[in-house]
CSV table of C-alpha atoms in Angstrom, one decimal:
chain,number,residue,atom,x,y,z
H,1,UNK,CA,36.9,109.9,-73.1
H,2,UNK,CA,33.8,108.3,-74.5
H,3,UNK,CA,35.4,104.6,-74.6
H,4,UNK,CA,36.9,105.4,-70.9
H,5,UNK,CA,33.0,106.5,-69.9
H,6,UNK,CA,32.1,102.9,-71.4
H,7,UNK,CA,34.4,100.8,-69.6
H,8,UNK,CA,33.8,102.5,-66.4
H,9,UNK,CA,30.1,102.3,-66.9
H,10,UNK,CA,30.7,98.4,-68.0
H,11,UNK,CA,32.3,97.8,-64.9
H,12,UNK,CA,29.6,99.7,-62.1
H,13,UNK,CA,27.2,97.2,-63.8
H,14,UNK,CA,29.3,94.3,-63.8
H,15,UNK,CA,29.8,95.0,-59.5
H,16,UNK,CA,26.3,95.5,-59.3
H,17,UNK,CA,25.5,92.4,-60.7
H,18,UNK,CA,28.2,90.4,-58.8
H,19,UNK,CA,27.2,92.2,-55.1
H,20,UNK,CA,23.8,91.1,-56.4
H,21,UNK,CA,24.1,87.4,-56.8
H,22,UNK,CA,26.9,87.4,-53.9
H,23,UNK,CA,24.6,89.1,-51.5
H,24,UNK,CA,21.1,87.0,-52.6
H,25,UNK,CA,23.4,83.4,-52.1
H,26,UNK,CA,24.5,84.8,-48.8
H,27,UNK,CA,20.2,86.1,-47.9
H,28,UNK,CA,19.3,82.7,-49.3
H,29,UNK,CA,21.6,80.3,-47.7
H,30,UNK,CA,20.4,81.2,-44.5
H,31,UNK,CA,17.1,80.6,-45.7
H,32,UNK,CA,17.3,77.6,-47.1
H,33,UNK,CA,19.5,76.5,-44.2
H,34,UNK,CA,16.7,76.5,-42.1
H,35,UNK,CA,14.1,74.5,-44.9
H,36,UNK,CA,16.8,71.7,-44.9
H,37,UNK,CA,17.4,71.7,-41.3
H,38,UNK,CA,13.6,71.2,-41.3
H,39,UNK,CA,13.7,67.8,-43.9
H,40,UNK,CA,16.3,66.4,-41.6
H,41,UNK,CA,16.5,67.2,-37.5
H,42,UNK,CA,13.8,69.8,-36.6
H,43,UNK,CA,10.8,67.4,-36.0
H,44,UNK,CA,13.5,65.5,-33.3
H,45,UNK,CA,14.8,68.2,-31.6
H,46,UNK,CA,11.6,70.5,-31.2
H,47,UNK,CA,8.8,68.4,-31.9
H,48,UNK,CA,9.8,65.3,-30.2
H,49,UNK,CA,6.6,64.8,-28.3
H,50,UNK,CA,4.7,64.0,-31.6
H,51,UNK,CA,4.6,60.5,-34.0
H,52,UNK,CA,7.4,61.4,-36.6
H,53,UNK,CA,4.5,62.1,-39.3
H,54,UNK,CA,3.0,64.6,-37.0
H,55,UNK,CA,6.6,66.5,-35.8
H,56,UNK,CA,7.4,66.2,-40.0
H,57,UNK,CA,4.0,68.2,-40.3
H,58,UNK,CA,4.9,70.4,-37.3
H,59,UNK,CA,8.4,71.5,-38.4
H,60,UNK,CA,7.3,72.2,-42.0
H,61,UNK,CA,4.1,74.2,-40.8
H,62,UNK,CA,7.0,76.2,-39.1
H,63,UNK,CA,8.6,76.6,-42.4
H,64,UNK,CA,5.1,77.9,-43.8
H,65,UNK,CA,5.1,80.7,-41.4
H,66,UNK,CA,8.1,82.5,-42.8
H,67,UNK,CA,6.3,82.8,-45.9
H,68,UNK,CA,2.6,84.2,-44.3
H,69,UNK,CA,5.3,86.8,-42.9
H,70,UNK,CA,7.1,88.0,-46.7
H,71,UNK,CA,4.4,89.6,-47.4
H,72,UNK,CA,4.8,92.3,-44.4
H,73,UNK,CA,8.8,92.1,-45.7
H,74,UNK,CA,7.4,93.3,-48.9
H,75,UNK,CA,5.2,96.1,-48.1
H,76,UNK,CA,8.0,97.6,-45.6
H,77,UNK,CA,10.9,97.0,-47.2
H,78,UNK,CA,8.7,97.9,-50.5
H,79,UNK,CA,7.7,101.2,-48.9
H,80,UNK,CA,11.0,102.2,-47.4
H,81,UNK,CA,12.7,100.7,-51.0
H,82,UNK,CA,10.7,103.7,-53.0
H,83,UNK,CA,11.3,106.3,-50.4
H,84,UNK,CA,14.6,105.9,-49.4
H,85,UNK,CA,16.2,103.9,-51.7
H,86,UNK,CA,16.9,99.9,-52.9
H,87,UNK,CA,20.5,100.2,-51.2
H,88,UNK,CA,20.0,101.1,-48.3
H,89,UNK,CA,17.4,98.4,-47.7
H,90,UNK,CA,19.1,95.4,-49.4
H,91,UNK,CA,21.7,96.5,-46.2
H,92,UNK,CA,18.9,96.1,-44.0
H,93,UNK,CA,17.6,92.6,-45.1
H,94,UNK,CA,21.1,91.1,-45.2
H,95,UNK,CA,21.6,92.1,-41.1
H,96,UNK,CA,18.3,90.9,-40.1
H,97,UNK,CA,18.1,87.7,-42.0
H,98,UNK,CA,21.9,87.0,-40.5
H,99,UNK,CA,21.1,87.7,-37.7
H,100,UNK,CA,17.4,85.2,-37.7
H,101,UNK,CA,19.8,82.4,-38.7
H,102,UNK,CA,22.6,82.8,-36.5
H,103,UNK,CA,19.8,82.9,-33.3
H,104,UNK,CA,18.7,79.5,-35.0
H,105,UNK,CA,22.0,77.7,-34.2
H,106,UNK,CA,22.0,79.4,-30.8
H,107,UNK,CA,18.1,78.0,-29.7
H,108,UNK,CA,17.7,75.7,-26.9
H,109,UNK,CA,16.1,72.3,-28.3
H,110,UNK,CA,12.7,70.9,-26.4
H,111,UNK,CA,14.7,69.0,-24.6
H,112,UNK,CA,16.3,71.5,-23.1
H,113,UNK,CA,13.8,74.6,-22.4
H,114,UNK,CA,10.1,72.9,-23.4
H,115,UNK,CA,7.4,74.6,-25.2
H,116,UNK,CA,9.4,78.3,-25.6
H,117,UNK,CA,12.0,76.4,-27.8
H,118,UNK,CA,9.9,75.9,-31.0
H,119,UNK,CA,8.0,79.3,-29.9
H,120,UNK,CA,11.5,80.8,-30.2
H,121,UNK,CA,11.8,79.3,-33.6
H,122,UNK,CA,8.9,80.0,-34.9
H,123,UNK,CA,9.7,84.1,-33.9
H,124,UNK,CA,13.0,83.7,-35.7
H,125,UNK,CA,11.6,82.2,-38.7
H,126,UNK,CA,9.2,85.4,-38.8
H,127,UNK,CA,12.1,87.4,-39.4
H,128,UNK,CA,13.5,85.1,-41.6
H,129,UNK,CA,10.2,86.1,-43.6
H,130,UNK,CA,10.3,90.0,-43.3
H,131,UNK,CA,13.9,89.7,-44.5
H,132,UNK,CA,13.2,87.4,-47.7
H,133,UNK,CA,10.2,89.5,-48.2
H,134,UNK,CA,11.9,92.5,-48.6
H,135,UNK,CA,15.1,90.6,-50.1
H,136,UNK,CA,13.9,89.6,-53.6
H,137,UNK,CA,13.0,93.5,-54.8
H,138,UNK,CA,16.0,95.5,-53.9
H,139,UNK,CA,18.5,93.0,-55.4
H,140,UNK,CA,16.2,92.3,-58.5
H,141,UNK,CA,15.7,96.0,-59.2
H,142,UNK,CA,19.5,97.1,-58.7
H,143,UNK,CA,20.6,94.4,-61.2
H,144,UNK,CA,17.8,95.2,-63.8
H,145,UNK,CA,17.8,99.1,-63.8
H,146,UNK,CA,21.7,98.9,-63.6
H,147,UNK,CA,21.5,97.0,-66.9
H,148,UNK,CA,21.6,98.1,-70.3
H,149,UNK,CA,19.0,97.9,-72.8
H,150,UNK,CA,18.6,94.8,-74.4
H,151,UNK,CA,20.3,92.8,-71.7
H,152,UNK,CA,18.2,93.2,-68.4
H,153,UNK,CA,17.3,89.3,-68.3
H,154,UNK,CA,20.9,88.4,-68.1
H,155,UNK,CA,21.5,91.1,-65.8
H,156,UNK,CA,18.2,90.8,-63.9
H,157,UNK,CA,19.6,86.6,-63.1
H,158,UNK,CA,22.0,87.7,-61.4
H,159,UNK,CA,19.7,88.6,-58.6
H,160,UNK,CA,17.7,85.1,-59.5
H,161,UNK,CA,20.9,82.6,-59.5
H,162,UNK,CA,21.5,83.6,-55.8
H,163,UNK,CA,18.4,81.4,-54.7
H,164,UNK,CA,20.0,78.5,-55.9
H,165,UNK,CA,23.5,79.2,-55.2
H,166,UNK,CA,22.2,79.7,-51.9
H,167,UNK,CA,20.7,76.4,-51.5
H,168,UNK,CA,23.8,74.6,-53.6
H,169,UNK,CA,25.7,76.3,-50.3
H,170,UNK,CA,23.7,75.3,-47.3
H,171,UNK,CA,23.4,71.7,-49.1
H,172,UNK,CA,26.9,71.6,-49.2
H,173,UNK,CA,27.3,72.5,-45.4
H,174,UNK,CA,24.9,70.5,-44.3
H,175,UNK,CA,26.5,67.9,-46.2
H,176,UNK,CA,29.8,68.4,-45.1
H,177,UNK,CA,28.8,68.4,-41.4
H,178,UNK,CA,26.5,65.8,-41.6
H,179,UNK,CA,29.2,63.3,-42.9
H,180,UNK,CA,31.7,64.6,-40.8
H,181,UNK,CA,30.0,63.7,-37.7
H,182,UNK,CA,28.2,60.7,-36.2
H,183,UNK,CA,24.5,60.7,-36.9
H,184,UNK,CA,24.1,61.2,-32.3
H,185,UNK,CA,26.8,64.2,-32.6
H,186,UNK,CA,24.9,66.1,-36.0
H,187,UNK,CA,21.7,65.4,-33.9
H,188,UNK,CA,23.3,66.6,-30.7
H,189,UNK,CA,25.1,69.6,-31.7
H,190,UNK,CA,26.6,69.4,-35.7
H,191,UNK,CA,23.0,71.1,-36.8
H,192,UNK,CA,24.1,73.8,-35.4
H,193,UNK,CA,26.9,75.0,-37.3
H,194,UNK,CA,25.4,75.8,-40.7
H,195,UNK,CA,23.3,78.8,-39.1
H,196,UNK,CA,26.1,79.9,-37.3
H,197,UNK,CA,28.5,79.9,-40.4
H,198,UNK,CA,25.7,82.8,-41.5
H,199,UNK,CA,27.6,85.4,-39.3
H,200,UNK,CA,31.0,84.9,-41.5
H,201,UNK,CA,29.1,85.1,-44.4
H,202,UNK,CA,26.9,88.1,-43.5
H,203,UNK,CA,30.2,90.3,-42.8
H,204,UNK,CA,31.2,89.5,-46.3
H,205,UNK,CA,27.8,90.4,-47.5
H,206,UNK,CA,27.7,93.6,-46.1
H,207,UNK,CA,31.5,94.5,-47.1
H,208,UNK,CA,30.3,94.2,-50.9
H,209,UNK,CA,26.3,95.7,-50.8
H,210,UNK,CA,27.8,98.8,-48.8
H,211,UNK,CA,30.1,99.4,-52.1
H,212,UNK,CA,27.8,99.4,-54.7
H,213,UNK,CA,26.2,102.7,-55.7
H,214,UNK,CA,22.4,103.1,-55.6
H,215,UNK,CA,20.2,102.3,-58.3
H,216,UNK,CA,20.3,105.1,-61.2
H,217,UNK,CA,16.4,104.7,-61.7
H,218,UNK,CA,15.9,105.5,-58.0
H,219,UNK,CA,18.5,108.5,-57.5
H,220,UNK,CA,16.6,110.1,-60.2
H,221,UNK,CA,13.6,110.0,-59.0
H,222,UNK,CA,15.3,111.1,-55.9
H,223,UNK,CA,16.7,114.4,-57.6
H,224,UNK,CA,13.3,115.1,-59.5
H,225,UNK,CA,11.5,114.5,-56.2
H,226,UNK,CA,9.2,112.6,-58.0
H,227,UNK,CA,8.8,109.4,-54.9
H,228,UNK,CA,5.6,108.4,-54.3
H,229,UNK,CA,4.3,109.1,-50.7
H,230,UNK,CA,2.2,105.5,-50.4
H,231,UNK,CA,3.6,103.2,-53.3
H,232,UNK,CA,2.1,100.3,-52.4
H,233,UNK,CA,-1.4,102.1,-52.2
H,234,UNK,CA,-0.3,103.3,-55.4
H,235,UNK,CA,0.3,100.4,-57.2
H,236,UNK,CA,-2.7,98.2,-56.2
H,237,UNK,CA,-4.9,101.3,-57.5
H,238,UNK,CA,-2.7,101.5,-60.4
H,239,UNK,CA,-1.6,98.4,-61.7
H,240,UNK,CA,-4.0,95.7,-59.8
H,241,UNK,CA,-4.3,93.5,-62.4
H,242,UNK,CA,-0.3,93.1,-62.9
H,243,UNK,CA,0.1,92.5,-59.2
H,244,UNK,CA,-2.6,89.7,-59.3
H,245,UNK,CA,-1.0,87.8,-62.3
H,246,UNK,CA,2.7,88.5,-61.3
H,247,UNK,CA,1.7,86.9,-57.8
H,248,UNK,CA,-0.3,83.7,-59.5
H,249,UNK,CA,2.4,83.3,-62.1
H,250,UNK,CA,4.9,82.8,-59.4
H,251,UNK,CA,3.0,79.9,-57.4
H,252,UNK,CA,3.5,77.6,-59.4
H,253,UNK,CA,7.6,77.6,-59.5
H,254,UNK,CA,8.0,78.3,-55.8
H,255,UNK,CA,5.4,75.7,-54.7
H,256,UNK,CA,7.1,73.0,-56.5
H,257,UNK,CA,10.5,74.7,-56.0
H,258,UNK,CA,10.3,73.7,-52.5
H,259,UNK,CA,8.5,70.4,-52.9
H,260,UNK,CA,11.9,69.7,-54.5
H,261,UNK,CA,14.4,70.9,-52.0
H,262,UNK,CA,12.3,70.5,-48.9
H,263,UNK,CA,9.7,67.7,-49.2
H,264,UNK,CA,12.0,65.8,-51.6
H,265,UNK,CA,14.7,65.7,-48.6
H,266,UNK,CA,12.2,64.5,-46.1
H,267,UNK,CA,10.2,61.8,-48.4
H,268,UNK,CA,13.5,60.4,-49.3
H,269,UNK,CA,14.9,60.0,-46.2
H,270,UNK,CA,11.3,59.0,-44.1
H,271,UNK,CA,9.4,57.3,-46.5
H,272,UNK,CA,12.0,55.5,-49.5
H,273,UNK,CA,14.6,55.1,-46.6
H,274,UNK,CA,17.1,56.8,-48.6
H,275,UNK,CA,20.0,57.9,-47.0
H,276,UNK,CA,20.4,61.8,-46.1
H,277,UNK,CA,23.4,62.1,-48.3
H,278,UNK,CA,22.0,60.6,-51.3
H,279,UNK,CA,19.4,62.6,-50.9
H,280,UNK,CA,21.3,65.6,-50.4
H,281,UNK,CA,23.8,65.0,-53.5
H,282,UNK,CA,19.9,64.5,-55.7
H,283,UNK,CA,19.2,67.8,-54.6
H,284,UNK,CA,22.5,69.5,-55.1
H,285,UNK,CA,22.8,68.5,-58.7
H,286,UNK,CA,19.2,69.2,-59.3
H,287,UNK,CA,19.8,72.7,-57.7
H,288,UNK,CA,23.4,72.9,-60.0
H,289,UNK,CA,21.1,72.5,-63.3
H,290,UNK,CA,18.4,75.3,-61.4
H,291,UNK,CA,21.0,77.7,-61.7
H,292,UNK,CA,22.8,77.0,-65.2
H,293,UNK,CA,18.7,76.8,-66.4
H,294,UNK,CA,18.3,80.2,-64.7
H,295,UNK,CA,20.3,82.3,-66.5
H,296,UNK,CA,20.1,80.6,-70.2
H,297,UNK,CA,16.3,81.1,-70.0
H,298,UNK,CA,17.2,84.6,-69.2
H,299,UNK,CA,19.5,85.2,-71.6
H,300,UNK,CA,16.9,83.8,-74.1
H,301,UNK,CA,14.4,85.9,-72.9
H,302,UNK,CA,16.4,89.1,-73.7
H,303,UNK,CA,15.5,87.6,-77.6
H,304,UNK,CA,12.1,86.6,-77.7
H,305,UNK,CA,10.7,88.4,-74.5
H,306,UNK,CA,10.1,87.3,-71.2
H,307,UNK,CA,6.3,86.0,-72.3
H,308,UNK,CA,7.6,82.7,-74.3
H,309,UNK,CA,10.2,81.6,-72.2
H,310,UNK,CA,7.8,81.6,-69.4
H,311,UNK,CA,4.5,79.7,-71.0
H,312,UNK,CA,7.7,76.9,-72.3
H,313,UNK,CA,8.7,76.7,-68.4
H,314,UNK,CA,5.2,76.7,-67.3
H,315,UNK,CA,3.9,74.0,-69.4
H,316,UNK,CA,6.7,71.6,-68.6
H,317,UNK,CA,6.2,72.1,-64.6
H,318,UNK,CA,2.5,70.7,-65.7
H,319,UNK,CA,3.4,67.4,-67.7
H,320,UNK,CA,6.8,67.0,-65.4
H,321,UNK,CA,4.8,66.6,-62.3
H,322,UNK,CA,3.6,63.6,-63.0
H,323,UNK,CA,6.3,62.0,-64.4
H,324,UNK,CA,8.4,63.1,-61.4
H,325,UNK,CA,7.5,61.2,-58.4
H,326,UNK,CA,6.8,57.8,-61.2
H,327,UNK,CA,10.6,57.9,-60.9
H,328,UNK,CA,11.6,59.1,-57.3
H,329,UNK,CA,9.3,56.2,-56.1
H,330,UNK,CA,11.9,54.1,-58.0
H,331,UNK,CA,14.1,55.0,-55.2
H,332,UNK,CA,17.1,54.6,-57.7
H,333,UNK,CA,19.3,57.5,-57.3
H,334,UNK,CA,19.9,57.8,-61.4
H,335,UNK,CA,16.3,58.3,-61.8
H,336,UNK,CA,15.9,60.4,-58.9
H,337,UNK,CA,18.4,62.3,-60.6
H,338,UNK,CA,16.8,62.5,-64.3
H,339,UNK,CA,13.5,63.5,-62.5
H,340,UNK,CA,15.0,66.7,-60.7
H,341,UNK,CA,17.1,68.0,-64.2
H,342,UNK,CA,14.1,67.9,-65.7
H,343,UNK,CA,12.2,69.8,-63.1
H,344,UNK,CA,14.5,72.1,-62.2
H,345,UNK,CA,14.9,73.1,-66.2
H,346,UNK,CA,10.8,74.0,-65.8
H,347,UNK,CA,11.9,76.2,-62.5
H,348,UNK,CA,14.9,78.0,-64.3
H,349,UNK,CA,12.3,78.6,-66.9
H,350,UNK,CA,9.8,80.1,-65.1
H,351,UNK,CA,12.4,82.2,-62.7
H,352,UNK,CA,15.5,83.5,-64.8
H,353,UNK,CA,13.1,86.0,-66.9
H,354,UNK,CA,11.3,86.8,-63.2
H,355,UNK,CA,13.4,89.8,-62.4
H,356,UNK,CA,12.9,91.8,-65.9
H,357,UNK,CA,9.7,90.8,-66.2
H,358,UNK,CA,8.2,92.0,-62.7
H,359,UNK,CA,10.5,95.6,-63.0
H,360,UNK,CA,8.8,96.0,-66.7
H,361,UNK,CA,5.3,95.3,-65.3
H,362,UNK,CA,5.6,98.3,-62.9
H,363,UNK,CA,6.8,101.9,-62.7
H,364,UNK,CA,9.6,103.1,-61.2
H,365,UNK,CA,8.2,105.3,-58.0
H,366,UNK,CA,6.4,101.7,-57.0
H,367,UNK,CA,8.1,99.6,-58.7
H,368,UNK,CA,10.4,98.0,-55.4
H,369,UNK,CA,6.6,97.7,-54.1
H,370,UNK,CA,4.8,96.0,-56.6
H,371,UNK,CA,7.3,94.0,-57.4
H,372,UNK,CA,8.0,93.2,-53.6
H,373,UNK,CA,4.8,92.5,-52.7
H,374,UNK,CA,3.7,90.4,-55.6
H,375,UNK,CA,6.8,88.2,-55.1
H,376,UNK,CA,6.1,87.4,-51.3
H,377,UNK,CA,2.2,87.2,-52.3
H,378,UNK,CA,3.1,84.3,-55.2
H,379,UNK,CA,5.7,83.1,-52.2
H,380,UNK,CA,2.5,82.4,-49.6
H,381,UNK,CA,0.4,81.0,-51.8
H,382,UNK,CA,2.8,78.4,-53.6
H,383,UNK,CA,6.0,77.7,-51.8
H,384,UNK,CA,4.7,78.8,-47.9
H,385,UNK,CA,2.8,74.9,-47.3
H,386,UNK,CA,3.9,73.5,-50.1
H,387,UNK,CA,5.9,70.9,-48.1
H,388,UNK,CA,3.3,70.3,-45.0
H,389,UNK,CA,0.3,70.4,-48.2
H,390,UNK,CA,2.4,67.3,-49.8
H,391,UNK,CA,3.1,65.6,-46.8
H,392,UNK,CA,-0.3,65.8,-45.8
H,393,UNK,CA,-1.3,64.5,-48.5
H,394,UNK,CA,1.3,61.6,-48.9
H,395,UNK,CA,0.3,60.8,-45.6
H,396,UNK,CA,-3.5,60.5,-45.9
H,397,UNK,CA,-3.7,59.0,-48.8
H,398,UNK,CA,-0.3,57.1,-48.6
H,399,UNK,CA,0.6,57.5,-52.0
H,400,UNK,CA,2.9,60.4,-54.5
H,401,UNK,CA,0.2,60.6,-57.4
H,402,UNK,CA,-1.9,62.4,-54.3
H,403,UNK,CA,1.4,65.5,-54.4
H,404,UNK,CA,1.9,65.0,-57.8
H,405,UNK,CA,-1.7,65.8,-58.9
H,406,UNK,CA,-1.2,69.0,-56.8
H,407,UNK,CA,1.7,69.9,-58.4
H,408,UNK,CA,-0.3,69.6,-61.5
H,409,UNK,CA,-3.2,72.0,-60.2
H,410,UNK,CA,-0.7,74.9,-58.8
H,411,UNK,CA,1.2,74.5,-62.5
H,412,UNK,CA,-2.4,75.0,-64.1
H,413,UNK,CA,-3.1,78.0,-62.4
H,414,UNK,CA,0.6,79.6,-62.6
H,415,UNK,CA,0.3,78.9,-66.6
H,416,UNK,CA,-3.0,80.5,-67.0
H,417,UNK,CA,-1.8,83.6,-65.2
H,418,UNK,CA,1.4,84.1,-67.3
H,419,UNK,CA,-1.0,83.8,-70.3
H,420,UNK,CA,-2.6,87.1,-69.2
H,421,UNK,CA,1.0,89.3,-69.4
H,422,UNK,CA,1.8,91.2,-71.9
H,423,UNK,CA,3.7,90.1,-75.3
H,424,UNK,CA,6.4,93.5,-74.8
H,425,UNK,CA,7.7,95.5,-71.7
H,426,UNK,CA,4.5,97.8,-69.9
H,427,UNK,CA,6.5,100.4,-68.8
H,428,UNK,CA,10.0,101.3,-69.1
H,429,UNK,CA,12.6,100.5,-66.9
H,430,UNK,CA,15.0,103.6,-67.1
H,431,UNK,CA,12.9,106.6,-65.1
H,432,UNK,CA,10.1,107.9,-66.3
């Protein structure tokens, strides 16, 4: 009876896990559909009237404002995550961001309706925000307080590896459709199918999140009544200080995170003249060595704690950045290749141990809100203008060393915040 209670137990966490990565590649293809849509059409079809620096700054300021909108995502799907439950709202962020994207690949260009066109976008990229706001949280804390002691980093990157399995996916369709048709038809129409490919993949998402059962952590709290009435007014009074450096250590990977699979698509293609597929197959194998980094620095964290794996991650983001664009400038596609492995090892790094860490910073009646909120805050602040900051900068001053020495200053402050978290867990996962 006890082994039979084992396996079955073994098993509910292995589904939860697996719903979890399924569902975050689905929530993060359709995100990331829309950054690489950015890199490549979106200043031509809704920005058209503006020199093609100016309509690349436009479309990634558009970009931006998904991310000024996560927070929001965070505190209501935080909110609604500690009072109702992580299920039910994982549910909820999977329709609305399908939804967003599929409305995407429906929008009228400039061309076609004038000014409303990019308004429209701009609306729809909110809600992409609010969704990936509230996203992150629900899956990260069903993997992690599903898992068994002494194994919630390899559990907890289940939840992580969807961001770039997500992106490996929309690179691939994007890919796909982009050398399927002539450059006039992907320009004309072809964009269009990647975000519309999001409905078939939302169905599936929601077949497998509506199976999984809810979070043991939260249905206990549920039983004891113990749910806090305002958790994110509860956890800034409580915990302020691990919301602050849980938010700063996360600039730094998310800010040069999208630098590479944003900016890097865009510089490529606009300023070395690269072609779009080279420059998609750089980021796809960059994103392929994201993932496999992901979950081996989380695995390793479940040994020595989430603490060291983080400072080794952190400190190579600093001396990489440097480094990196010396050898994309080559415009040789080996050595734009051996400067992305390298980065993307420092992002797996600083992401794979992110789950664990953030539930162990927090308790479990605020924990979907602190760790929520501190997420989208990190996401504003590093990865929202990461791509408009360095092409602003590559444009004004016409040269790399300009982004790379701001890669250097958000890795700095990233690596001085994870110096302030604590050597063991601060709380318990399992309820309190």
């Amino acid at each position: 009876m006890v082994l039979e209670q084992e396996v079955n137990t073994a098993g509910r966490i292995r589904r939860v896990a697996l719903a979890s990565a399924i569902g975050t590649t689905i929530e993060w293809y359709d995100y990331f559909a829309y950054s690489t849509a950015t890199a490549l059409v979106f200043n031509k079809l809704f920005f058209p009237s503006l020199s093609p620096a100016s309509g690349t700054l436009a479309a990634f300021a558009t970009l931006g404002v998904g991310f000024v909108a996560r927070p929001l995502g965070g505190i209501v799907w935080g909110h609604f995550g500690d009072r109702v439950g992580r299920k039910a709202m994982l549910v909820a962020s999977l329709v609305l961001m399908g939804l967003a994207t599929a409305g995407v690949g429906v929008l009228p260009t400039y061309h076609q309706a004038g000014v409303i066109a990019p308004v429209l976008l701009v609306v729809l990229r909110v809600l992409q925000g609010i969704s990936a706001g509230g996203e992150w949280g629900g899956a990260a804390l069903m993997a992690v307080e599903h898992a068994p002691e002494g194994k919630r980093g390899r559990y907890g990157s289940f939840s992580q590896i969807g961001v770039p399995a997500g992106l490996i996916l929309a690179q691939l369709v994007f890919f796909l459709v982009n050398n399927s048709l002539s450059t006039e038809d992907f320009r004309s129409w072809g964009w269009r199918i990647p975000f519309l490919v999001s409905l078939v993949l939302v169905a599936v998402g929601l077949v497998i999140r509506l199976r999984v059962e809810e979070s043991p952590v939260f249905a206990k709290l549920r039983s004891t009544g113990e749910r806090s009435r305002l958790p994110i007014v509860e956890v800034l009074r409580a915990r302020p200080k691990q919301v602050l450096a849980a938010a700063v250590s996360f600039i730094a990977n998310t800010a040069l995170g999208y630098i590479f699979f944003a900016y890097l698509l865009s510089y490529g293609t606009s300023v070395l003249k690269l072609s779009s597929t080279t420059m998609l197959v750089v980021v796809i194998v960059g994103s392929v060595v994201w993932l496999v980094s992901i979950v081996a620095a989380a695995i390793w964290s479940d040994s020595v704690g989430r603490k060291p794996v983080y400072l080794a991650g952190s400190v190579l983001l600093v001396v990489w950045s440097i480094p990196f664009f010396l050898l994309v400038d080559t415009a040789q596609p080996w050595l734009l290749i051996v400067a992305v492995v390298v980065l993307n090892v420092g992002l797996g790094a600083t992401y794979g141990p992110q789950s664990a860490l953030f539930s162990e910073l927090f308790e479990s009646r605020f924990r979907y809100s602190g760790s929520s909120f501190a997420y989208a805050v990190g996401a504003v602040l590093g990865g929202g203008f990461a791509p408009l900051i360095a092409a602003a900068l590559q444009s004004s001053t016409g040269t790399s060393l300009s982004v790379s020495l701001y890669m250097v200053g958000v890795g700095v402050l990233s690596l001085l915040a994870v110096l302030a978290f604590p050597r063991k867990p601060l709380v318990p996962v399992t309820a309190e």
